Tab-separated table of N, CA, C and O in Angstrom:
chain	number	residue	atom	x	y	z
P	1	UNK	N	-21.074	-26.002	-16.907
P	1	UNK	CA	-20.030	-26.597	-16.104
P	1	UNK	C	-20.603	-27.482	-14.994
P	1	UNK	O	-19.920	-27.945	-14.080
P	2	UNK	N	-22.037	-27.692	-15.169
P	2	UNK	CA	-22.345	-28.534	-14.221
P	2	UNK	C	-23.473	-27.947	-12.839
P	2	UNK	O	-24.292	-28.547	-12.142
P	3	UNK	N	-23.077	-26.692	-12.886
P	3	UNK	CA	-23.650	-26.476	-11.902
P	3	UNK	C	-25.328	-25.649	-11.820
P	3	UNK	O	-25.412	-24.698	-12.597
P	4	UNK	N	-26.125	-25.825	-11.291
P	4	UNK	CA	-27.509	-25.158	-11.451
P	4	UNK	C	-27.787	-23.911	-11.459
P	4	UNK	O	-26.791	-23.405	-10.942
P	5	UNK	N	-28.766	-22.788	-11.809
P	5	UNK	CA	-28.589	-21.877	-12.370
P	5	UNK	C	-28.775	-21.068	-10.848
P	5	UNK	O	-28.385	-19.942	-10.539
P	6	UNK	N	-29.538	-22.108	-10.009
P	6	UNK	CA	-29.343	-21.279	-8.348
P	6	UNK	C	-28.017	-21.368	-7.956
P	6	UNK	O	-27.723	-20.801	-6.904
P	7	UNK	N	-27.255	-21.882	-8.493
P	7	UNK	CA	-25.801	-22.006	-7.738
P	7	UNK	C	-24.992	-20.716	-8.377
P	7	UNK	O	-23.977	-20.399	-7.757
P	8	UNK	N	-25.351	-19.871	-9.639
P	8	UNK	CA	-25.077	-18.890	-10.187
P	8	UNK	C	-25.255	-17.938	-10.263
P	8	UNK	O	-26.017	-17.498	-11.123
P	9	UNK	N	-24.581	-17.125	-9.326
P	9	UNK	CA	-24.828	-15.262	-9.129
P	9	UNK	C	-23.982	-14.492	-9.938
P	9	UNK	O	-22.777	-14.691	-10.093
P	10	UNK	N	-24.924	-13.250	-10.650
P	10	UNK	CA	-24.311	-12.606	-11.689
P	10	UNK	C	-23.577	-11.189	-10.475
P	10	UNK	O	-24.115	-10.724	-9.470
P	11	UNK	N	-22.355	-10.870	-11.024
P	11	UNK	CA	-21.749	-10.097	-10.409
P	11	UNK	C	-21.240	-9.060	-11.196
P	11	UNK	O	-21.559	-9.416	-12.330
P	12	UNK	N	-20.636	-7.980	-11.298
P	12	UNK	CA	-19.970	-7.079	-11.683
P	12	UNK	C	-18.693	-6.458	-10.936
P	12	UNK	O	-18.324	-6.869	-9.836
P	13	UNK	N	-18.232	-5.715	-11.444
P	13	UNK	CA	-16.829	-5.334	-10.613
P	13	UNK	C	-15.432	-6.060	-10.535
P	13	UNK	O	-15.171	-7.175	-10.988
P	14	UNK	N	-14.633	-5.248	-9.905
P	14	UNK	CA	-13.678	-5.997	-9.792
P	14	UNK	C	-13.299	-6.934	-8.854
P	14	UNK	O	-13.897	-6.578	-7.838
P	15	UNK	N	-12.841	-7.641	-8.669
P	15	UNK	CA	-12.826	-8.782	-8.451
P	15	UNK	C	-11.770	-9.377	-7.345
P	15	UNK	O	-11.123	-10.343	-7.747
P	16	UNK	N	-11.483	-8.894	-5.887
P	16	UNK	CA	-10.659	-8.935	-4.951
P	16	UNK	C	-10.786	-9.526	-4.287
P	16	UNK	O	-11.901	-9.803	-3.844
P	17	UNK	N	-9.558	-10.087	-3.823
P	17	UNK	CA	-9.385	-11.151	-2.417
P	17	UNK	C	-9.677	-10.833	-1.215
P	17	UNK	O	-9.223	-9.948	-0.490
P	18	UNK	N	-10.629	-11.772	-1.011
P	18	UNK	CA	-11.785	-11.322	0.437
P	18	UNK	C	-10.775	-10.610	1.794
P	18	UNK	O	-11.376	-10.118	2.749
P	19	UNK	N	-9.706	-10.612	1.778
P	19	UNK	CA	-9.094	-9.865	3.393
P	19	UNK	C	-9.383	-8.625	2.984
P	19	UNK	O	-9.889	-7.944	3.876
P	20	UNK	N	-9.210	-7.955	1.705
P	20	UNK	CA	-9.854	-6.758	1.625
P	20	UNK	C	-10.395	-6.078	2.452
P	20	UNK	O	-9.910	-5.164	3.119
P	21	UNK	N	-11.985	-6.711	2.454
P	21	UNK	CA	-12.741	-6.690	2.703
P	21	UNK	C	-13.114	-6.600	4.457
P	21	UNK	O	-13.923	-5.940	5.110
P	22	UNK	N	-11.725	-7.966	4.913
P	22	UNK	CA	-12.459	-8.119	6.508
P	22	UNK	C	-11.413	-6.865	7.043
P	22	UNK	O	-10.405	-6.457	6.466
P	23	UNK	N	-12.073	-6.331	8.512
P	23	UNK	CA	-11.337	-5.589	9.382
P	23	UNK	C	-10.369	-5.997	9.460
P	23	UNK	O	-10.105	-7.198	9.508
P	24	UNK	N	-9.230	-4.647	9.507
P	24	UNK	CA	-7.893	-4.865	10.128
P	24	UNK	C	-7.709	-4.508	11.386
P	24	UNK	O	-7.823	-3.359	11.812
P	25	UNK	N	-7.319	-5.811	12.232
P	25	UNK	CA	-7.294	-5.818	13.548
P	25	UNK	C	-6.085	-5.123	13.658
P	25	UNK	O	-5.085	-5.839	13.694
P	26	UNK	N	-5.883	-3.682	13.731
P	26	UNK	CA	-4.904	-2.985	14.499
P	26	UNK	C	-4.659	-2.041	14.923
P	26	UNK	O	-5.367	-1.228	14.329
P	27	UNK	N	-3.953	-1.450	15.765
P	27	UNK	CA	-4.095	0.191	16.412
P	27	UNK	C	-2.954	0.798	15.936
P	27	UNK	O	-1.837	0.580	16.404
P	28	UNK	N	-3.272	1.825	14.698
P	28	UNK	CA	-2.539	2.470	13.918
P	28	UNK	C	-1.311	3.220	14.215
P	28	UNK	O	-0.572	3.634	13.321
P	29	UNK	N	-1.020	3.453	15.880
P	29	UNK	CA	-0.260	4.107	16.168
P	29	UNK	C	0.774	3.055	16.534
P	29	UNK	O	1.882	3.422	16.145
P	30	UNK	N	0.804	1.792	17.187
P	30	UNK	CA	1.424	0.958	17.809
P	30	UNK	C	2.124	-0.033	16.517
P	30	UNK	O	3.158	-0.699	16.556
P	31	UNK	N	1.061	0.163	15.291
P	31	UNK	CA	1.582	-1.030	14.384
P	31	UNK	C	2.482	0.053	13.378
P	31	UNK	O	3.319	-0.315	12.554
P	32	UNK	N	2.166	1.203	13.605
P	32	UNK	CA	3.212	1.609	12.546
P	32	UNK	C	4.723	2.293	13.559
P	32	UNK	O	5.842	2.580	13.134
P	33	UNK	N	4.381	2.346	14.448
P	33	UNK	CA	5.997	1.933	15.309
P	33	UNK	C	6.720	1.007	14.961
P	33	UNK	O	7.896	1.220	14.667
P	34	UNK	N	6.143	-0.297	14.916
P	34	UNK	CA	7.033	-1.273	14.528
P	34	UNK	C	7.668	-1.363	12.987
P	34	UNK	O	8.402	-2.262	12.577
P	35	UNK	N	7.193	-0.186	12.228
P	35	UNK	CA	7.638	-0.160	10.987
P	35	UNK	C	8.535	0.716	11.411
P	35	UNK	O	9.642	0.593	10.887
P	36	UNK	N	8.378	1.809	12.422
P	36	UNK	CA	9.745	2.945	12.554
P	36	UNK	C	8.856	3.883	11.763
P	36	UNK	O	9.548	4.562	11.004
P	37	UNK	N	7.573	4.154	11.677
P	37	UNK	CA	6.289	5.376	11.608
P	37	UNK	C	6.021	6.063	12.507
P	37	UNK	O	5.766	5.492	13.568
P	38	UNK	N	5.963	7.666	12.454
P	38	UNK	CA	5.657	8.162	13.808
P	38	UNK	C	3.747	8.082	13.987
P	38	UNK	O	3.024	8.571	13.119
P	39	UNK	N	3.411	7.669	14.738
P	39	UNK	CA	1.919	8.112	14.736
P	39	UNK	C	1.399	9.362	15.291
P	39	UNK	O	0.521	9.556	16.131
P	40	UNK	N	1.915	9.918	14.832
P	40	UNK	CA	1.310	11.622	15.388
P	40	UNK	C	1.447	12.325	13.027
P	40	UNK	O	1.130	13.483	12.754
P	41	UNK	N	1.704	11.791	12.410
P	41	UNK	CA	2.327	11.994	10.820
P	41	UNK	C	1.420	11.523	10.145
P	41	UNK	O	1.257	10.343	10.458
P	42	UNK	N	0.428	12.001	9.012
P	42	UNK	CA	0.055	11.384	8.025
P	42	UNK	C	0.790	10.401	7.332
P	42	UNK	O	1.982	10.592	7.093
P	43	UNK	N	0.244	9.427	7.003
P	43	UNK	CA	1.043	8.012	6.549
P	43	UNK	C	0.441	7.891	5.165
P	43	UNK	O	-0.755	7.599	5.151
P	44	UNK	N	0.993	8.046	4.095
P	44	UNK	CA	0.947	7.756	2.283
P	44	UNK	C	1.323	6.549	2.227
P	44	UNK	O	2.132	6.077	3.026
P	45	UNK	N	0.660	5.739	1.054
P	45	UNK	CA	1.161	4.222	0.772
P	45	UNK	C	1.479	4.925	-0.784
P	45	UNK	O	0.870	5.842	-1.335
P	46	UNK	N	2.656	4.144	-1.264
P	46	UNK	CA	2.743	4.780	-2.996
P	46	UNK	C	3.084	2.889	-3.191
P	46	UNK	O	3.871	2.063	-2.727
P	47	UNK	N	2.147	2.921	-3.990
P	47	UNK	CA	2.247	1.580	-4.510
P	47	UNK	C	1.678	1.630	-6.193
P	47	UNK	O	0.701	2.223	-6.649
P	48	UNK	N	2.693	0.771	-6.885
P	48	UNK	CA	2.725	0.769	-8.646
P	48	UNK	C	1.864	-0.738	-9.169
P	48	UNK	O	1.525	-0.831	-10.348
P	49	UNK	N	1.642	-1.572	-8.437
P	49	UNK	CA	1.451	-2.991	-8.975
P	49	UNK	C	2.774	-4.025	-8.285
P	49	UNK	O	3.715	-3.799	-7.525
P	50	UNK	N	2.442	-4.812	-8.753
P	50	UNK	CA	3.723	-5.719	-8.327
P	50	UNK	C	4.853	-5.787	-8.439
P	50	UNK	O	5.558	-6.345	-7.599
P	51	UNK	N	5.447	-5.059	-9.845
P	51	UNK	CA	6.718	-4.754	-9.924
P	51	UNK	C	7.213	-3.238	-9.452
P	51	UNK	O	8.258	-2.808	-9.940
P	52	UNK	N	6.531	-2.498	-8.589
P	52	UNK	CA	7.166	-0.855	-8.276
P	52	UNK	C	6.896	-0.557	-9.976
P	52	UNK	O	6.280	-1.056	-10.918
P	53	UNK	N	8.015	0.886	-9.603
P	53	UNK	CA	8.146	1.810	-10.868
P	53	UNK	C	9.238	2.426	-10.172
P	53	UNK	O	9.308	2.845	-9.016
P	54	UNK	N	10.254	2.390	-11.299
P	54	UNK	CA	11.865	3.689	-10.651
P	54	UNK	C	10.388	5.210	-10.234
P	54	UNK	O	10.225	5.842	-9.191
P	55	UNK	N	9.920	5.256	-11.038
P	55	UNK	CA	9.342	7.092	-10.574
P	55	UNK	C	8.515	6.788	-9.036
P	55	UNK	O	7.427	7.335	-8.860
P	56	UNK	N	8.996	6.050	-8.145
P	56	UNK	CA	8.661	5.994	-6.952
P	56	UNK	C	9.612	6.858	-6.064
P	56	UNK	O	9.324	7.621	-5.141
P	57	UNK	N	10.874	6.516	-6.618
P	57	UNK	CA	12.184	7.144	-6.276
P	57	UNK	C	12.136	8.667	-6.202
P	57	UNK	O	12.456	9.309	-5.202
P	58	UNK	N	11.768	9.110	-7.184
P	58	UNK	CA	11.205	10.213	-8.059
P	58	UNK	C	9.917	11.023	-6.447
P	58	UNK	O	10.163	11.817	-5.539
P	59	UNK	N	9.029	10.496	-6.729
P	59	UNK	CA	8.382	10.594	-5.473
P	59	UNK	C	8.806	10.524	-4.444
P	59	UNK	O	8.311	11.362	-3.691
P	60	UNK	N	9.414	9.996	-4.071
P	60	UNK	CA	9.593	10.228	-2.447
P	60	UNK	C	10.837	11.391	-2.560
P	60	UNK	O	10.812	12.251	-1.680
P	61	UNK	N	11.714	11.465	-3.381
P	61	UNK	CA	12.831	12.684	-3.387
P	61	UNK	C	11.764	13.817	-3.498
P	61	UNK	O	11.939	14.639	-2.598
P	62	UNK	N	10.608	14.155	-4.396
P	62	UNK	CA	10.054	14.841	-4.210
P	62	UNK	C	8.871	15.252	-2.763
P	62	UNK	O	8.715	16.401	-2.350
P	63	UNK	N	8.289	14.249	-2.295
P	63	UNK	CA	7.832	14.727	-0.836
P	63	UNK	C	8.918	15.049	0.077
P	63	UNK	O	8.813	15.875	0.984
P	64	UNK	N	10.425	14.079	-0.299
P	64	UNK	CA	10.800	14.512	1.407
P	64	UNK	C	11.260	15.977	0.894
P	64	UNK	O	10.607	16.835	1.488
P	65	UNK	N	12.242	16.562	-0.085
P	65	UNK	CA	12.032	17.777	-0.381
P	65	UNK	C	11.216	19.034	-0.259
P	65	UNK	O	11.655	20.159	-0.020
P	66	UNK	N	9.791	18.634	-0.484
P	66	UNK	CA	8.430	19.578	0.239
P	66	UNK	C	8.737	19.959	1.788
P	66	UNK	O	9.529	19.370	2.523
P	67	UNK	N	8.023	20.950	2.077
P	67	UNK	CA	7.727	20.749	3.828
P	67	UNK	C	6.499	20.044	4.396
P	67	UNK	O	5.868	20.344	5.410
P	68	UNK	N	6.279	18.998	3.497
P	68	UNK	CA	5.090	18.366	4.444
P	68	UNK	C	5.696	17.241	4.998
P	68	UNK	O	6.581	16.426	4.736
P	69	UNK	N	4.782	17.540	5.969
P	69	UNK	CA	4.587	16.480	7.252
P	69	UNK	C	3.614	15.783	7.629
P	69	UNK	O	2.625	15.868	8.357
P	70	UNK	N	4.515	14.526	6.455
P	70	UNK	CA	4.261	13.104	5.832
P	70	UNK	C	5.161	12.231	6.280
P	70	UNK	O	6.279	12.497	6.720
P	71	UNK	N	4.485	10.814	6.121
P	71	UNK	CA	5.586	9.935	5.914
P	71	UNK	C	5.045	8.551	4.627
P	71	UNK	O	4.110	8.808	3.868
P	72	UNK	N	5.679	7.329	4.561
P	72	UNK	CA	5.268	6.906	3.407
P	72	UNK	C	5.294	5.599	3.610
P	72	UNK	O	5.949	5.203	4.574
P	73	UNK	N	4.824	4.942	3.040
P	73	UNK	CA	5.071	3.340	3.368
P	73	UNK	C	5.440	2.828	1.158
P	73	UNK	O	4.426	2.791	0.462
P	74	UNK	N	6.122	2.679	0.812
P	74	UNK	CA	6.574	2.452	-0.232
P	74	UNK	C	6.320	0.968	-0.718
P	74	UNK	O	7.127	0.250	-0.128
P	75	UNK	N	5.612	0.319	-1.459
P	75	UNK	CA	5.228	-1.072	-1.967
P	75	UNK	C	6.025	-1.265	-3.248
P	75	UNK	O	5.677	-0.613	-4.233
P	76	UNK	N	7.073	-2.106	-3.332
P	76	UNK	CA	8.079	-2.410	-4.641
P	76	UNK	C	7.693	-3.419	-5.026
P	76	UNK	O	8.073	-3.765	-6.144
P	77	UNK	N	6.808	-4.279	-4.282
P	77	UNK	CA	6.754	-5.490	-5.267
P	77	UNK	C	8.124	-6.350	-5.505
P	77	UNK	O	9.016	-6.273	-4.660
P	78	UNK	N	8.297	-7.241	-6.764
P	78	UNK	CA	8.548	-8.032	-6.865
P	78	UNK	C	10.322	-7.236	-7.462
P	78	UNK	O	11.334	-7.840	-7.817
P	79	UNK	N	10.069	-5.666	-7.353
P	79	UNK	CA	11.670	-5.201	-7.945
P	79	UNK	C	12.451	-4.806	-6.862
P	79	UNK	O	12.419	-3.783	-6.177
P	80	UNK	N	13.331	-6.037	-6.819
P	80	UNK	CA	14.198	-6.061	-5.903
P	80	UNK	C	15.270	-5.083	-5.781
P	80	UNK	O	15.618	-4.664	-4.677
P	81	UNK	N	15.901	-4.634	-7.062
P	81	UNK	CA	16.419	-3.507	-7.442
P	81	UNK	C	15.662	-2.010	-6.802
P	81	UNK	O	16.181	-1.192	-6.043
P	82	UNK	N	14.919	-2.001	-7.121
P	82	UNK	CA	13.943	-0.652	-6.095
P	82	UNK	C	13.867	-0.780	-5.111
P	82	UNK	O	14.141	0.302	-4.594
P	83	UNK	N	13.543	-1.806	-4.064
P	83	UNK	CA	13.232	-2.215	-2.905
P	83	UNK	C	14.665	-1.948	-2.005
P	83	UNK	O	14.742	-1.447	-0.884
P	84	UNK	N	15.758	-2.446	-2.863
P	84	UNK	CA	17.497	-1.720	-2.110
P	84	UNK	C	17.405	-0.230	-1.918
P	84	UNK	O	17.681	0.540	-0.999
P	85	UNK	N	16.804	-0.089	-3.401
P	85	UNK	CA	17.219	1.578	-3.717
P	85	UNK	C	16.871	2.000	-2.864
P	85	UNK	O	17.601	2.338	-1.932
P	86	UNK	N	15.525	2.136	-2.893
P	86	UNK	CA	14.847	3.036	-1.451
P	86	UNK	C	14.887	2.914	-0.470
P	86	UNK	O	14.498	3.835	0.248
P	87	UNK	N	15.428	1.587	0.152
P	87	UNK	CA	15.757	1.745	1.600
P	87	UNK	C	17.366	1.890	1.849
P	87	UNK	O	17.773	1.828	3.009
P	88	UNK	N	18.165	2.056	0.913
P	88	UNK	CA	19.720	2.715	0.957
P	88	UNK	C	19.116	4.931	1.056
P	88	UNK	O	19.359	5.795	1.898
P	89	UNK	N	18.556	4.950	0.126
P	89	UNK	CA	17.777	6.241	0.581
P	89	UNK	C	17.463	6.950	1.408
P	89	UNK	O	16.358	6.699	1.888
P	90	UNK	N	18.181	8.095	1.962
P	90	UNK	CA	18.458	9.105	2.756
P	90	UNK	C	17.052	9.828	3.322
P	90	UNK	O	16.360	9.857	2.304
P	91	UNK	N	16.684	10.106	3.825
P	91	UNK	CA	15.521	11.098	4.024
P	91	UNK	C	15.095	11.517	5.263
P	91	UNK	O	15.034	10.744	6.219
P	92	UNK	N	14.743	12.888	5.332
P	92	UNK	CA	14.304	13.719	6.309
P	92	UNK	C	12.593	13.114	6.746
P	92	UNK	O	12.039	13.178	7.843
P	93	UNK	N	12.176	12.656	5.705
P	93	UNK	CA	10.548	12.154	6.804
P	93	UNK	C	10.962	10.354	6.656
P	93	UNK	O	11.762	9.775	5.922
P	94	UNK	N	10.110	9.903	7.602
P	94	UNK	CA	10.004	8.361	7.917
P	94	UNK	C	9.652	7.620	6.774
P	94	UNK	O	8.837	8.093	5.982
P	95	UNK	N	10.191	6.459	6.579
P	95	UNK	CA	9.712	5.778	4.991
P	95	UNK	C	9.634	4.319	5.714
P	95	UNK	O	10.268	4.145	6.754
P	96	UNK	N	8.854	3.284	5.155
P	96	UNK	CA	8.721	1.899	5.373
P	96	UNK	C	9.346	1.205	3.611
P	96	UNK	O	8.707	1.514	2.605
P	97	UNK	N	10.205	0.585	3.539
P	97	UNK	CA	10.247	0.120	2.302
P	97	UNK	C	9.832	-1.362	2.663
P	97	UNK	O	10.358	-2.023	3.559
P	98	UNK	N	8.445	-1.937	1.536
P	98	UNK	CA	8.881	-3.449	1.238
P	98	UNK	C	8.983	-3.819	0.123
P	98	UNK	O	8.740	-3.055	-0.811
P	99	UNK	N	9.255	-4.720	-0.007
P	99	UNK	CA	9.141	-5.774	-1.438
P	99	UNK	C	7.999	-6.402	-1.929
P	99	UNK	O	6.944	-5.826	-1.662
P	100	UNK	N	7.925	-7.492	-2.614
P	100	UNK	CA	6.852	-8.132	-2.357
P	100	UNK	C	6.060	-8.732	-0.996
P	100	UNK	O	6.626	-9.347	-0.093
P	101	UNK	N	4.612	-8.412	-1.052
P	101	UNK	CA	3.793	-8.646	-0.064
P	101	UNK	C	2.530	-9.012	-0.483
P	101	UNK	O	1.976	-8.753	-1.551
P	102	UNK	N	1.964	-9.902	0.857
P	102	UNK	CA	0.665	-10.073	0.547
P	102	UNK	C	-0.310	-9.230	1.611
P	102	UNK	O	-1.540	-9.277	1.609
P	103	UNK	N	0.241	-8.713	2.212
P	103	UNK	CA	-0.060	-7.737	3.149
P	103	UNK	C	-0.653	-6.477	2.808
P	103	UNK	O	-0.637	-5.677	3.744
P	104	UNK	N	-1.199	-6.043	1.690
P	104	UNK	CA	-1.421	-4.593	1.289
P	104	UNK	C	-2.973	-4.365	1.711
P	104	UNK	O	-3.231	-3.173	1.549
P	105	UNK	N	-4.089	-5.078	2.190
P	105	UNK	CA	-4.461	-4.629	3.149
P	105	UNK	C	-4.392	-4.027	4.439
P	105	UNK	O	-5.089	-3.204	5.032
P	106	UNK	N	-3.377	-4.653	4.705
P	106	UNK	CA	-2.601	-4.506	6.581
P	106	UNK	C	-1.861	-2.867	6.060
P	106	UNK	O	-2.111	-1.973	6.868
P	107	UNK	N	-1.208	-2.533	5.115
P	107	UNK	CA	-0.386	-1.246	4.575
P	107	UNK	C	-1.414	-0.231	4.374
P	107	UNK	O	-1.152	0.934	4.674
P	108	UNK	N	-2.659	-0.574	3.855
P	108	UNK	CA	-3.653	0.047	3.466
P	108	UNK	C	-4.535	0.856	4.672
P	108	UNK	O	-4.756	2.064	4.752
P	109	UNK	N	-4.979	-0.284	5.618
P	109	UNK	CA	-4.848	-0.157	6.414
P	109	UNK	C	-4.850	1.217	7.409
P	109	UNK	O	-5.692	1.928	7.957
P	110	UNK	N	-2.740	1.110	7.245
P	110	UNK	CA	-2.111	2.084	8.233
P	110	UNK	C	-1.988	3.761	7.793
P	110	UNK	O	-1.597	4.773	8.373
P	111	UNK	N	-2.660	3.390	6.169
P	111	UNK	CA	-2.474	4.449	5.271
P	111	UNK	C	-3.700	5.258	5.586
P	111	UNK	O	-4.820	4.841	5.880
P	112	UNK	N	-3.124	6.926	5.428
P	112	UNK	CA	-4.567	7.757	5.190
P	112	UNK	C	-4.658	8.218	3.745
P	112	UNK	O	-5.659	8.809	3.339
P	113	UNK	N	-3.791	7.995	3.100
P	113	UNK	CA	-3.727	8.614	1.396
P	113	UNK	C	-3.181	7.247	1.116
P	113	UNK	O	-2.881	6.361	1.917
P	114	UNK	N	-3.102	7.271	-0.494
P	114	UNK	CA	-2.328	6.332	-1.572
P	114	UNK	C	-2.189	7.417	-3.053
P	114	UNK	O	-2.834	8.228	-3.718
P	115	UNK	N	-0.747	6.686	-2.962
P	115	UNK	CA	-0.444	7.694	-4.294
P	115	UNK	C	0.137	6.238	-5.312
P	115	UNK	O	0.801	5.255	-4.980
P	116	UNK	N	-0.499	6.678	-6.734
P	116	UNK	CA	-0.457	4.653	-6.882
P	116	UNK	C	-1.039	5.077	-8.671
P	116	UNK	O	-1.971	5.788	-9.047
P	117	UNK	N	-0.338	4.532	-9.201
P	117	UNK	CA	-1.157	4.041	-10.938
P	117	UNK	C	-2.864	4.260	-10.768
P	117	UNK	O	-3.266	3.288	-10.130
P	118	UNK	N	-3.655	4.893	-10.999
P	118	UNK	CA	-4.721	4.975	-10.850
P	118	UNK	C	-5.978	3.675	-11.672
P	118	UNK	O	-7.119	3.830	-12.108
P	119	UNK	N	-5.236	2.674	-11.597
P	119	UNK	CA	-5.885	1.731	-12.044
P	119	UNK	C	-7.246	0.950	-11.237
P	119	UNK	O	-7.447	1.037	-10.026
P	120	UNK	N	-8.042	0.240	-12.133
P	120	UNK	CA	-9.231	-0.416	-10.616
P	120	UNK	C	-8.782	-1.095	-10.017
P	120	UNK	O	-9.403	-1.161	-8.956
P	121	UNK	N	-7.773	-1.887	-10.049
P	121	UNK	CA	-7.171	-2.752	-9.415
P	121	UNK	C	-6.917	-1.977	-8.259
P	121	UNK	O	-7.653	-2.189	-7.295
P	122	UNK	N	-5.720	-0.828	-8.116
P	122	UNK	CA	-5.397	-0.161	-7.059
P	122	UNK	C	-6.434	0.474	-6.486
P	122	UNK	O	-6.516	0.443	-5.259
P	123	UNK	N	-7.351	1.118	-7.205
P	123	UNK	CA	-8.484	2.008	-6.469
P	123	UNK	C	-9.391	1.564	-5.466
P	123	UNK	O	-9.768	2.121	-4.435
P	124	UNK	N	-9.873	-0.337	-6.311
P	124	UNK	CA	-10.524	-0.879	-5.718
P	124	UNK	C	-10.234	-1.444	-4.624
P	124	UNK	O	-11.199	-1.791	-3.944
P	125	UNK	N	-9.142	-1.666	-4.201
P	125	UNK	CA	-8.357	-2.395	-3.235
P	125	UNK	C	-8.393	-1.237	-2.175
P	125	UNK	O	-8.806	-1.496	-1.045
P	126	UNK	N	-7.890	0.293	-2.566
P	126	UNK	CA	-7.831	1.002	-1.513
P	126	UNK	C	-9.463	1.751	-1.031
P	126	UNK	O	-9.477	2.547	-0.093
P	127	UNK	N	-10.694	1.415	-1.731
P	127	UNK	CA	-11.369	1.632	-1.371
P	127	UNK	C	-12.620	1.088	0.024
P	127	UNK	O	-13.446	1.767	0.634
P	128	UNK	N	-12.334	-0.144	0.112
P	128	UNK	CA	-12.813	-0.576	1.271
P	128	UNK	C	-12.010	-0.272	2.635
P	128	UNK	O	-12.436	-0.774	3.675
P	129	UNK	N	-10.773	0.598	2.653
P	129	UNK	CA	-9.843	0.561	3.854
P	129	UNK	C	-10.673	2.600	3.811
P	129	UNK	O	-10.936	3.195	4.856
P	130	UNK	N	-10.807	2.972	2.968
P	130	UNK	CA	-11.351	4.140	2.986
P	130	UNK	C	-12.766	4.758	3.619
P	130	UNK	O	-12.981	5.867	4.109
P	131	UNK	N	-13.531	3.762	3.447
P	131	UNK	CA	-14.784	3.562	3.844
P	131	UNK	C	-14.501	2.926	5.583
P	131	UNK	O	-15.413	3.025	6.404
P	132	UNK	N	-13.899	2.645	5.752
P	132	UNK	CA	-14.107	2.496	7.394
P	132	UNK	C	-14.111	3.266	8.201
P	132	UNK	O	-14.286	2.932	9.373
C-alpha cells in the first residue's frame, strides 16, 4: 500500500478507540450525582453491544428484587424501545438509563462491576478502566 516496512508495526489484540485508554477526568461521587447515583452504592454498568438485549429488563427486575446495595447504569444502545422501557421502570435501587452513546468510557469509568455479553469487545473495553 505504499508504505515502508518501518512505517509497519505488527500488533495483536483487539482493537479500541484510544479514549479507552486516556484517564477519565472525574470524581466519581460528584459525576454520578448528576446521573441521580448515590456515591456512597456500588455502581454496575450492564451493557449488551449497541443494540441492548430485552434480558437487561430481566436483570435489573432481578437485582432490584435482591437485597443488594447496588445501583446500575444501563447501556441500550441504539434500542430505543428498551431505553423507554427501563426508564418508565419502577425501582427500589438508583438506575441511569441511556441510549446510544459514545461515552462508555466516561460509564465505565463510574462503574465498579460490568455485567455485559462476555465478548472481547466488552471485556476489552472494560479492562483498562479496571486497571486504574
Amino acid at each position: 500500500m505504499g508504505f515502508s516496512d518501518k512505517a509497519v508495526f505488527r500488533t495483536s489484540g483487539m482493537i479500541l478507540h484510544p479514549r479507552f485508554y486516556e484517564p477519565e477526568p472525574l470524581i466519581r461521587s460528584e459525576n454520578g450525582k448528576t446521573l441521580g447515583l448515590d456515591p456512597h452504592l456500588p455502581t454496575g454498568i450492564v451493557l449488551f453491544g449497541g443494540y441492548g438485549t430485552s434480558k437487561m429488563l430481566k436483570i435489573l427486575r432481578q437485582i432490584d428484587a435482591s437485597p443488594l446495595a447496588v445501583q446500575l447504569i444501563l447501556i441500550c444502545g441504539r434500542n430505543e424501545k428498551l431505553t423507554r422501557t427501563l426508564r418508565e421502570t419502577k425501582t427500589r435501587i438508583p438506575i441511569h438509563v441511556e441510549g446510544f452513546t459514545t461515552s462508555i468510557p466516561y460509564y465505565m469509568a463510574l462503574s465498579d462491576f460490568f455485567i455485559g455479553k462476555p465478548g472481547p469487545g466488552s471485556i476489552s473495553e472494560a479492562l483498562p478502566n479496571a486497571c486504574r
